[in-house]
PDB file of N, CA and C in Angstrom:
ATOM      1  N   GLN A   1     -16.827  -3.202   9.361  1.00  0.00           N
ATOM      2  CA  GLN A   1     -16.251  -2.365  10.852  1.00  0.00           C
ATOM      3  C   GLN A   1     -15.269  -3.539  11.358  1.00  0.00           C
ATOM      4  N   GLN A   2     -15.749  -4.963  11.563  1.00  0.00           N
ATOM      5  CA  GLN A   2     -14.893  -5.769  11.863  1.00  0.00           C
ATOM      6  C   GLN A   2     -13.579  -5.841  10.962  1.00  0.00           C
ATOM      7  N   TRP A   3     -13.659  -6.016   9.965  1.00  0.00           N
ATOM      8  CA  TRP A   3     -12.639  -6.396   8.807  1.00  0.00           C
ATOM      9  C   TRP A   3     -11.540  -4.934   8.846  1.00  0.00           C
ATOM     10  N   TYR A   4     -11.894  -3.927   9.080  1.00  0.00           N
ATOM     11  CA  TYR A   4     -11.304  -2.828   9.076  1.00  0.00           C
ATOM     12  C   TYR A   4     -10.539  -2.940  10.867  1.00  0.00           C
ATOM     13  N   SER A   5     -11.298  -2.897  11.523  1.00  0.00           N
ATOM     14  CA  SER A   5     -10.521  -3.092  12.887  1.00  0.00           C
ATOM     15  C   SER A   5      -9.377  -4.112  12.886  1.00  0.00           C
ATOM     16  N   SER A   6      -9.769  -5.452  12.486  1.00  0.00           N
ATOM     17  CA  SER A   6      -8.797  -6.459  12.671  1.00  0.00           C
ATOM     18  C   SER A   6      -7.623  -6.140  11.600  1.00  0.00           C
ATOM     19  N   SER A   7      -7.952  -5.342  10.490  1.00  0.00           N
ATOM     20  CA  SER A   7      -6.675  -5.040   9.503  1.00  0.00           C
ATOM     21  C   SER A   7      -6.021  -3.988  10.649  1.00  0.00           C
ATOM     22  N   MET A   8      -6.364  -3.171  10.758  1.00  0.00           N
ATOM     23  CA  MET A   8      -5.427  -2.414  11.654  1.00  0.00           C
ATOM     24  C   MET A   8      -4.966  -2.779  12.780  1.00  0.00           C
ATOM     25  N   LYS A   9      -5.296  -3.828  13.559  1.00  0.00           N
ATOM     26  CA  LYS A   9      -4.820  -4.405  14.625  1.00  0.00           C
ATOM     27  C   LYS A   9      -3.788  -5.538  14.394  1.00  0.00           C
ATOM     28  N   VAL A  10      -3.808  -5.987  13.046  1.00  0.00           N
ATOM     29  CA  VAL A  10      -2.620  -6.631  12.436  1.00  0.00           C
ATOM     30  C   VAL A  10      -1.393  -5.861  12.291  1.00  0.00           C
ATOM     31  N   ILE A  11      -1.659  -4.783  11.532  1.00  0.00           N
ATOM     32  CA  ILE A  11      -0.705  -3.751  11.319  1.00  0.00           C
ATOM     33  C   ILE A  11       0.093  -3.252  12.246  1.00  0.00           C
ATOM     34  N   CYS A  12      -0.999  -2.657  13.444  1.00  0.00           N
ATOM     35  CA  CYS A  12      -0.118  -2.283  14.945  1.00  0.00           C
ATOM     36  C   CYS A  12       0.757  -3.429  15.345  1.00  0.00           C
ATOM     37  N   MET A  13       0.098  -4.535  15.628  1.00  0.00           N
ATOM     38  CA  MET A  13       1.003  -5.813  16.256  1.00  0.00           C
ATOM     39  C   MET A  13       2.371  -5.822  15.516  1.00  0.00           C
ATOM     40  N   TRP A  14       2.067  -5.908  14.051  1.00  0.00           N
ATOM     41  CA  TRP A  14       3.356  -5.927  13.529  1.00  0.00           C
ATOM     42  C   TRP A  14       4.320  -4.950  13.635  1.00  0.00           C
ATOM     43  N   LEU A  15       3.814  -3.950  13.829  1.00  0.00           N
ATOM     44  CA  LEU A  15       4.980  -2.440  13.990  1.00  0.00           C
ATOM     45  C   LEU A  15       5.249  -2.580  15.553  1.00  0.00           C
ATOM     46  N   ALA A  16       4.571  -3.163  16.542  1.00  0.00           N
ATOM     47  CA  ALA A  16       4.866  -3.074  17.760  1.00  0.00           C
ATOM     48  C   ALA A  16       6.062  -4.271  17.976  1.00  0.00           C
ATOM     49  N   ASP A  17       5.860  -5.416  16.990  1.00  0.00           N
ATOM     50  CA  ASP A  17       7.011  -6.311  17.169  1.00  0.00           C
ATOM     51  C   ASP A  17       8.093  -5.493  16.675  1.00  0.00           C
ATOM     52  N   ARG A  18       8.327  -4.663  15.717  1.00  0.00           N
ATOM     53  CA  ARG A  18       9.313  -4.111  15.295  1.00  0.00           C
ATOM     54  C   ARG A  18       9.872  -2.775  16.246  1.00  0.00           C
ATOM     55  N   LEU A  19       9.104  -2.566  17.241  1.00  0.00           N
ATOM     56  CA  LEU A  19       9.250  -1.093  17.729  1.00  0.00           C
ATOM     57  C   LEU A  19      10.766  -0.604  17.983  1.00  0.00           C
ATOM     58  N   ASP A  20      11.817  -1.210  18.320  1.00  0.00           N
ATOM     59  CA  ASP A  20      13.153  -0.888  18.568  1.00  0.00           C
ATOM     60  C   ASP A  20      13.743  -0.974  16.819  1.00  0.00           C
ATOM     61  N   LEU A  21      13.048  -1.251  16.106  1.00  0.00           N
ATOM     62  CA  LEU A  21      13.990  -1.511  14.525  1.00  0.00           C
ATOM     63  C   LEU A  21      13.031  -0.282  13.716  1.00  0.00           C
ATOM     64  N   GLN A  22      13.951   0.462  12.888  1.00  0.00           N
ATOM     65  CA  GLN A  22      13.410   1.204  11.867  1.00  0.00           C
ATOM     66  C   GLN A  22      12.902   0.446  10.709  1.00  0.00           C
ATOM     67  N   LEU A  23      11.822   0.960  10.086  1.00  0.00           N
ATOM     68  CA  LEU A  23      11.485   0.297   9.238  1.00  0.00           C
ATOM     69  C   LEU A  23      12.309   0.680   7.790  1.00  0.00           C
ATOM     70  N   HIS A  24      12.386  -0.444   7.090  1.00  0.00           N
ATOM     71  CA  HIS A  24      13.056  -0.518   5.548  1.00  0.00           C
ATOM     72  C   HIS A  24      12.256   0.437   4.778  1.00  0.00           C
ATOM     73  N   ILE A  25      12.884   1.255   3.524  1.00  0.00           N
ATOM     74  CA  ILE A  25      11.944   2.347   2.948  1.00  0.00           C
ATOM     75  C   ILE A  25      10.861   1.800   2.312  1.00  0.00           C
ATOM     76  N   TYR A  26      11.038   0.465   1.753  1.00  0.00           N
ATOM     77  CA  TYR A  26       9.986  -0.413   1.253  1.00  0.00           C
ATOM     78  C   TYR A  26       8.771  -0.896   2.054  1.00  0.00           C
ATOM     79  N   GLN A  27       9.302  -1.204   3.243  1.00  0.00           N
ATOM     80  CA  GLN A  27       8.279  -1.648   4.254  1.00  0.00           C
ATOM     81  C   GLN A  27       7.329  -0.177   4.541  1.00  0.00           C
ATOM     82  N   LEU A  28       8.168   0.861   4.740  1.00  0.00           N
ATOM     83  CA  LEU A  28       7.118   2.140   5.066  1.00  0.00           C
ATOM     84  C   LEU A  28       6.433   2.562   3.844  1.00  0.00           C
ATOM     85  N   LYS A  29       7.075   2.480   2.591  1.00  0.00           N
ATOM     86  CA  LYS A  29       6.046   2.882   1.612  1.00  0.00           C
ATOM     87  C   LYS A  29       5.017   2.330   1.155  1.00  0.00           C
ATOM     88  N   THR A  30       5.198   0.720   1.464  1.00  0.00           N
ATOM     89  CA  THR A  30       4.090  -0.239   1.408  1.00  0.00           C
ATOM     90  C   THR A  30       3.112   0.101   2.527  1.00  0.00           C
ATOM     91  N   LEU A  31       3.690   0.186   3.684  1.00  0.00           N
ATOM     92  CA  LEU A  31       2.562   0.280   4.817  1.00  0.00           C
ATOM     93  C   LEU A  31       1.734   1.521   4.873  1.00  0.00           C
ATOM     94  N   ILE A  32       2.301   2.568   4.192  1.00  0.00           N
ATOM     95  CA  ILE A  32       1.807   4.122   4.117  1.00  0.00           C
ATOM     96  C   ILE A  32       0.490   3.646   3.039  1.00  0.00           C
ATOM     97  N   LYS A  33       0.796   3.290   1.971  1.00  0.00           N
ATOM     98  CA  LYS A  33      -0.115   3.004   0.869  1.00  0.00           C
ATOM     99  C   LYS A  33      -1.467   1.852   1.349  1.00  0.00           C
ATOM    100  N   ILE A  34      -1.048   1.099   2.327  1.00  0.00           N
ATOM    101  CA  ILE A  34      -2.097  -0.173   2.661  1.00  0.00           C
ATOM    102  C   ILE A  34      -2.989   0.840   3.711  1.00  0.00           C
ATOM    103  N   VAL A  35      -2.391   1.511   4.912  1.00  0.00           N
ATOM    104  CA  VAL A  35      -3.242   2.038   5.727  1.00  0.00           C
ATOM    105  C   VAL A  35      -3.982   3.405   5.550  1.00  0.00           C
ATOM    106  N   LYS A  36      -3.588   3.925   4.185  1.00  0.00           N
ATOM    107  CA  LYS A  36      -4.271   4.764   3.523  1.00  0.00           C
ATOM    108  C   LYS A  36      -5.312   4.462   2.726  1.00  0.00           C
ATOM    109  N   LYS A  37      -5.026   3.640   2.017  1.00  0.00           N
ATOM    110  CA  LYS A  37      -6.155   3.159   0.950  1.00  0.00           C
ATOM    111  C   LYS A  37      -7.206   2.234   1.802  1.00  0.00           C
ATOM    112  N   THR A  38      -6.768   1.649   3.014  1.00  0.00           N
ATOM    113  CA  THR A  38      -7.822   0.786   3.869  1.00  0.00           C
ATOM    114  C   THR A  38      -8.709   1.853   4.386  1.00  0.00           C
ATOM    115  N   TYR A  39      -8.131   3.039   4.945  1.00  0.00           N
ATOM    116  CA  TYR A  39      -8.883   4.165   5.730  1.00  0.00           C
ATOM    117  C   TYR A  39      -9.856   4.906   4.804  1.00  0.00           C
ATOM    118  N   ARG A  40      -9.353   5.067   3.686  1.00  0.00           N
ATOM    119  CA  ARG A  40     -10.338   5.696   2.537  1.00  0.00           C
ATOM    120  C   ARG A  40     -11.349   4.555   1.832  1.00  0.00           C
ATOM    121  N   ASP A  41     -10.938   3.429   1.689  1.00  0.00           N
ATOM    122  CA  ASP A  41     -12.229   2.565   1.403  1.00  0.00           C
ATOM    123  C   ASP A  41     -13.118   2.442   2.419  1.00  0.00           C
ATOM    124  N   PHE A  42     -12.673   2.011   3.477  1.00  0.00           N
ATOM    125  CA  PHE A  42     -13.810   1.832   4.506  1.00  0.00           C
ATOM    126  C   PHE A  42     -14.449   3.087   4.938  1.00  0.00           C
ATOM    127  N   ARG A  43     -14.039   4.205   4.830  1.00  0.00           N
ATOM    128  CA  ARG A  43     -14.531   5.606   5.061  1.00  0.00           C
ATOM    129  C   ARG A  43     -15.997   5.626   3.650  1.00  0.00           C
ATOM    130  N   LEU A  44     -15.439   5.315   2.670  1.00  0.00           N
ATOM    131  CA  LEU A  44     -16.166   5.212   1.524  1.00  0.00           C
ATOM    132  C   LEU A  44     -17.375   4.391   1.733  1.00  0.00           C
ATOM    133  N   GLN A  45     -17.136   3.212   2.296  1.00  0.00           N
ATOM    134  CA  GLN A  45     -17.969   2.167   2.578  1.00  0.00           C
ATOM    135  C   GLN A  45     -19.386   2.583   3.548  1.00  0.00           C
ATOM    136  N   GLY A  46     -18.745   3.641   4.432  1.00  0.00           N
ATOM    137  CA  GLY A  46     -19.723   4.057   5.376  1.00  0.00           C
ATOM    138  C   GLY A  46     -19.358   3.725   7.002  1.00  0.00           C
ATOM    139  N   VAL A  47     -18.273   3.071   7.029  1.00  0.00           N
ATOM    140  CA  VAL A  47     -17.688   2.765   8.158  1.00  0.00           C
ATOM    141  C   VAL A  47     -17.770   4.178   9.234  1.00  0.00           C
ATOM    142  N   LEU A  48     -18.261   4.201  10.326  1.00  0.00           N
ATOM    143  CA  LEU A  48     -18.362   5.480  11.361  1.00  0.00           C
ATOM    144  C   LEU A  48     -17.025   5.851  11.539  1.00  0.00           C
ATOM    145  N   GLU A  49     -16.877   7.346  11.700  1.00  0.00           N
ATOM    146  CA  GLU A  49     -15.627   8.032  12.330  1.00  0.00           C
ATOM    147  C   GLU A  49     -14.863   7.097  13.372  1.00  0.00           C
ATOM    148  N   GLY A  50     -15.836   6.980  14.641  1.00  0.00           N
ATOM    149  CA  GLY A  50     -15.607   6.529  15.506  1.00  0.00           C
ATOM    150  C   GLY A  50     -14.738   5.204  15.202  1.00  0.00           C
ATOM    151  N   THR A  51     -15.056   4.439  14.579  1.00  0.00           N
ATOM    152  CA  THR A  51     -14.463   3.235  14.180  1.00  0.00           C
ATOM    153  C   THR A  51     -13.154   3.433  13.442  1.00  0.00           C
ATOM    154  N   LEU A  52     -13.194   4.407  12.405  1.00  0.00           N
ATOM    155  CA  LEU A  52     -12.118   4.785  11.692  1.00  0.00           C
ATOM    156  C   LEU A  52     -10.939   5.200  12.258  1.00  0.00           C
ATOM    157  N   ASN A  53     -11.164   6.089  13.219  1.00  0.00           N
ATOM    158  CA  ASN A  53     -10.291   6.876  13.977  1.00  0.00           C
ATOM    159  C   ASN A  53      -9.881   6.289  15.384  1.00  0.00           C
ATOM    160  N   SER A  54     -10.006   4.848  15.396  1.00  0.00           N
ATOM    161  CA  SER A  54      -9.851   4.300  16.760  1.00  0.00           C
ATOM    162  C   SER A  54      -8.039   4.387  17.319  1.00  0.00           C
ATOM    163  N   LYS A  55      -7.947   4.085  18.686  1.00  0.00           N
ATOM    164  CA  LYS A  55      -6.777   4.089  19.367  1.00  0.00           C
ATOM    165  C   LYS A  55      -5.764   3.165  18.392  1.00  0.00           C
ATOM    166  N   THR A  56      -6.179   2.092  17.672  1.00  0.00           N
ATOM    167  CA  THR A  56      -5.551   1.392  17.012  1.00  0.00           C
ATOM    168  C   THR A  56      -4.609   1.916  15.634  1.00  0.00           C
ATOM    169  N   TYR A  57      -5.928   2.735  15.232  1.00  0.00           N
ATOM    170  CA  TYR A  57      -5.367   3.657  13.979  1.00  0.00           C
ATOM    171  C   TYR A  57      -4.188   4.681  14.312  1.00  0.00           C
ATOM    172  N   ASP A  58      -4.721   5.441  15.324  1.00  0.00           N
ATOM    173  CA  ASP A  58      -3.985   6.429  15.949  1.00  0.00           C
ATOM    174  C   ASP A  58      -2.264   5.994  16.020  1.00  0.00           C
ATOM    175  N   THR A  59      -2.404   4.862  16.850  1.00  0.00           N
ATOM    176  CA  THR A  59      -1.066   4.300  17.249  1.00  0.00           C
ATOM    177  C   THR A  59      -0.365   4.239  15.764  1.00  0.00           C
ATOM    178  N   VAL A  60      -1.025   3.631  14.844  1.00  0.00           N
ATOM    179  CA  VAL A  60      -0.103   3.135  13.357  1.00  0.00           C
ATOM    180  C   VAL A  60      -0.128   4.225  12.632  1.00  0.00           C
ATOM    181  N   HIS A  61      -1.015   5.345  12.653  1.00  0.00           N
ATOM    182  CA  HIS A  61      -0.602   6.478  11.943  1.00  0.00           C
ATOM    183  C   HIS A  61       0.793   7.306  12.519  1.00  0.00           C
ATOM    184  N   SER A  62       0.822   7.315  14.176  1.00  0.00           N
ATOM    185  CA  SER A  62       1.681   7.862  14.814  1.00  0.00           C
ATOM    186  C   SER A  62       3.120   7.568  14.265  1.00  0.00           C
ATOM    187  N   ARG A  63       3.156   5.953  14.264  1.00  0.00           N
ATOM    188  CA  ARG A  63       4.349   5.351  14.169  1.00  0.00           C
ATOM    189  C   ARG A  63       4.958   5.587  12.750  1.00  0.00           C
ATOM    190  N   LEU A  64       3.820   5.479  11.620  1.00  0.00           N
ATOM    191  CA  LEU A  64       3.980   5.469  10.295  1.00  0.00           C
ATOM    192  C   LEU A  64       4.900   7.298   9.991  1.00  0.00           C
ATOM    193  N   THR A  65       4.154   7.941  10.807  1.00  0.00           N
ATOM    194  CA  THR A  65       4.286   9.572  10.725  1.00  0.00           C
ATOM    195  C   THR A  65       5.784   9.600  11.287  1.00  0.00           C
ATOM    196  N   VAL A  66       6.087   9.011  12.282  1.00  0.00           N
ATOM    197  CA  VAL A  66       7.443   9.430  12.912  1.00  0.00           C
ATOM    198  C   VAL A  66       8.625   8.438  11.920  1.00  0.00           C
ATOM    199  N   GLU A  67       8.110   7.359  11.547  1.00  0.00           N
ATOM    200  CA  GLU A  67       9.112   6.845  10.407  1.00  0.00           C
ATOM    201  C   GLU A  67       9.228   7.713   8.985  1.00  0.00           C
ATOM    202  N   GLU A  68       8.245   8.371   8.716  1.00  0.00           N
ATOM    203  CA  GLU A  68       8.389   9.109   7.508  1.00  0.00           C
ATOM    204  C   GLU A  68       9.267  10.146   7.601  1.00  0.00           C
ATOM    205  N   ALA A  69       9.241  10.774   8.782  1.00  0.00           N
ATOM    206  CA  ALA A  69      10.008  12.199   9.318  1.00  0.00           C
ATOM    207  C   ALA A  69      11.294  11.426   9.442  1.00  0.00           C
ATOM    208  N   THR A  70      11.674  10.653   9.840  1.00  0.00           N
ATOM    209  CA  THR A  70      12.981   9.946  10.002  1.00  0.00           C
ATOM    210  C   THR A  70      13.715   9.856   8.677  1.00  0.00           C
ATOM    211  N   VAL A  71      13.042   9.024   7.544  1.00  0.00           N
ATOM    212  CA  VAL A  71      13.330   8.732   6.398  1.00  0.00           C
ATOM    213  C   VAL A  71      13.669  10.251   5.799  1.00  0.00           C
ATOM    214  N   SER A  72      12.693  11.253   5.615  1.00  0.00           N
ATOM    215  CA  SER A  72      13.048  12.504   5.314  1.00  0.00           C
ATOM    216  C   SER A  72      14.086  13.062   5.497  1.00  0.00           C
ATOM    217  N   VAL A  73      14.616  12.874   6.651  1.00  0.00           N
ATOM    218  CA  VAL A  73      15.842  13.531   7.106  1.00  0.00           C
ATOM    219  C   VAL A  73      16.980  12.713   6.520  1.00  0.00           C
ATOM    220  N   THR A  74      17.023  11.573   6.874  1.00  0.00           N
ATOM    221  CA  THR A  74      18.061  10.382   6.755  1.00  0.00           C
ATOM    222  C   THR A  74      18.422  10.214   4.938  1.00  0.00           C
ATOM    223  N   ASP A  75      17.117  10.111   4.333  1.00  0.00           N
ATOM    224  CA  ASP A  75      17.192   9.627   3.031  1.00  0.00           C
ATOM    225  C   ASP A  75      16.601  10.748   2.133  1.00  0.00           C
ATOM    226  N   ALA A  76      16.993  11.760   1.725  1.00  0.00           N
ATOM    227  CA  ALA A  76      16.409  12.711   0.758  1.00  0.00           C
ATOM    228  C   ALA A  76      15.773  12.034  -0.552  1.00  0.00           C
ATOM    229  N   GLY A  77      14.464  12.183  -0.494  1.00  0.00           N
ATOM    230  CA  GLY A  77      13.521  11.731  -1.644  1.00  0.00           C
ATOM    231  C   GLY A  77      13.380  10.175  -1.881  1.00  0.00           C
ATOM    232  N   GLY A  78      13.625   9.724  -0.426  1.00  0.00           N
ATOM    233  CA  GLY A  78      13.556   8.228  -0.379  1.00  0.00           C
ATOM    234  C   GLY A  78      11.886   7.555  -0.755  1.00  0.00           C
ATOM    235  N   LEU A  79      10.947   8.623  -0.197  1.00  0.00           N
ATOM    236  CA  LEU A  79       9.478   8.240  -0.167  1.00  0.00           C
ATOM    237  C   LEU A  79       8.945   8.435  -1.563  1.00  0.00           C
ATOM    238  N   GLN A  80       9.596   9.200  -2.535  1.00  0.00           N
ATOM    239  CA  GLN A  80       9.219   9.700  -3.796  1.00  0.00           C
ATOM    240  C   GLN A  80       7.557  10.092  -3.672  1.00  0.00           C
ATOM    241  N   GLY A  81       7.172  11.295  -2.798  1.00  0.00           N
ATOM    242  CA  GLY A  81       6.012  11.748  -2.859  1.00  0.00           C
ATOM    243  C   GLY A  81       4.992  10.964  -2.188  1.00  0.00           C
ATOM    244  N   ILE A  82       5.316   9.856  -1.425  1.00  0.00           N
ATOM    245  CA  ILE A  82       4.426   8.863  -0.579  1.00  0.00           C
ATOM    246  C   ILE A  82       4.472   9.553   0.809  1.00  0.00           C
ATOM    247  N   THR A  83       3.225   9.887   1.375  1.00  0.00           N
ATOM    248  CA  THR A  83       3.351  10.357   2.879  1.00  0.00           C
ATOM    249  C   THR A  83       1.923  10.279   3.553  1.00  0.00           C
ATOM    250  N   MET A  84       1.830  10.086   4.954  1.00  0.00           N
ATOM    251  CA  MET A  84       0.964   9.952   5.708  1.00  0.00           C
ATOM    252  C   MET A  84      -0.134  11.106   5.339  1.00  0.00           C
ATOM    253  N   LYS A  85       0.540  12.156   5.071  1.00  0.00           N
ATOM    254  CA  LYS A  85      -0.472  13.296   5.064  1.00  0.00           C
ATOM    255  C   LYS A  85      -1.560  13.268   3.963  1.00  0.00           C
ATOM    256  N   ASP A  86      -2.621  13.152   4.372  1.00  0.00           N
ATOM    257  CA  ASP A  86      -3.955  12.996   3.894  1.00  0.00           C
ATOM    258  C   ASP A  86      -3.873  14.121   2.585  1.00  0.00           C
ATOM    259  N   SER A  87      -4.455  13.714   1.148  1.00  0.00           N
ATOM    260  CA  SER A  87      -4.339  14.831   0.052  1.00  0.00           C
ATOM    261  C   SER A  87      -5.515  15.916   0.269  1.00  0.00           C
ATOM    262  N   ASP A  88      -6.323  15.266   1.125  1.00  0.00           N
ATOM    263  CA  ASP A  88      -7.605  16.014   1.666  1.00  0.00           C
ATOM    264  C   ASP A  88      -6.971  17.095   2.481  1.00  0.00           C
ATOM    265  N   GLU A  89      -6.291  17.121   3.110  1.00  0.00           N
ATOM    266  CA  GLU A  89      -5.631  18.303   4.100  1.00  0.00           C
ATOM    267  C   GLU A  89      -5.010  19.323   3.678  1.00  0.00           C
TER     268      GLU A  89
END
């Protein structure tokens, strides 16, 4: 649980440092993959939903979703099917 929380905190701080900058397409694609994989892996390891869906995770998820929407409007096909939307949804 601590590893998951600290991972999300690092990503959240990195995004906060770049709050006034739009992410490059490669940064966005990489972060989406990292966040989704981390979430899924720790969920499979039995980390509680309260820890997984923390305020930090919500902040990261929201920022990446906004960045994803911006890219989809400005660069058609730029993300090549990579999305924050979970395949389970």
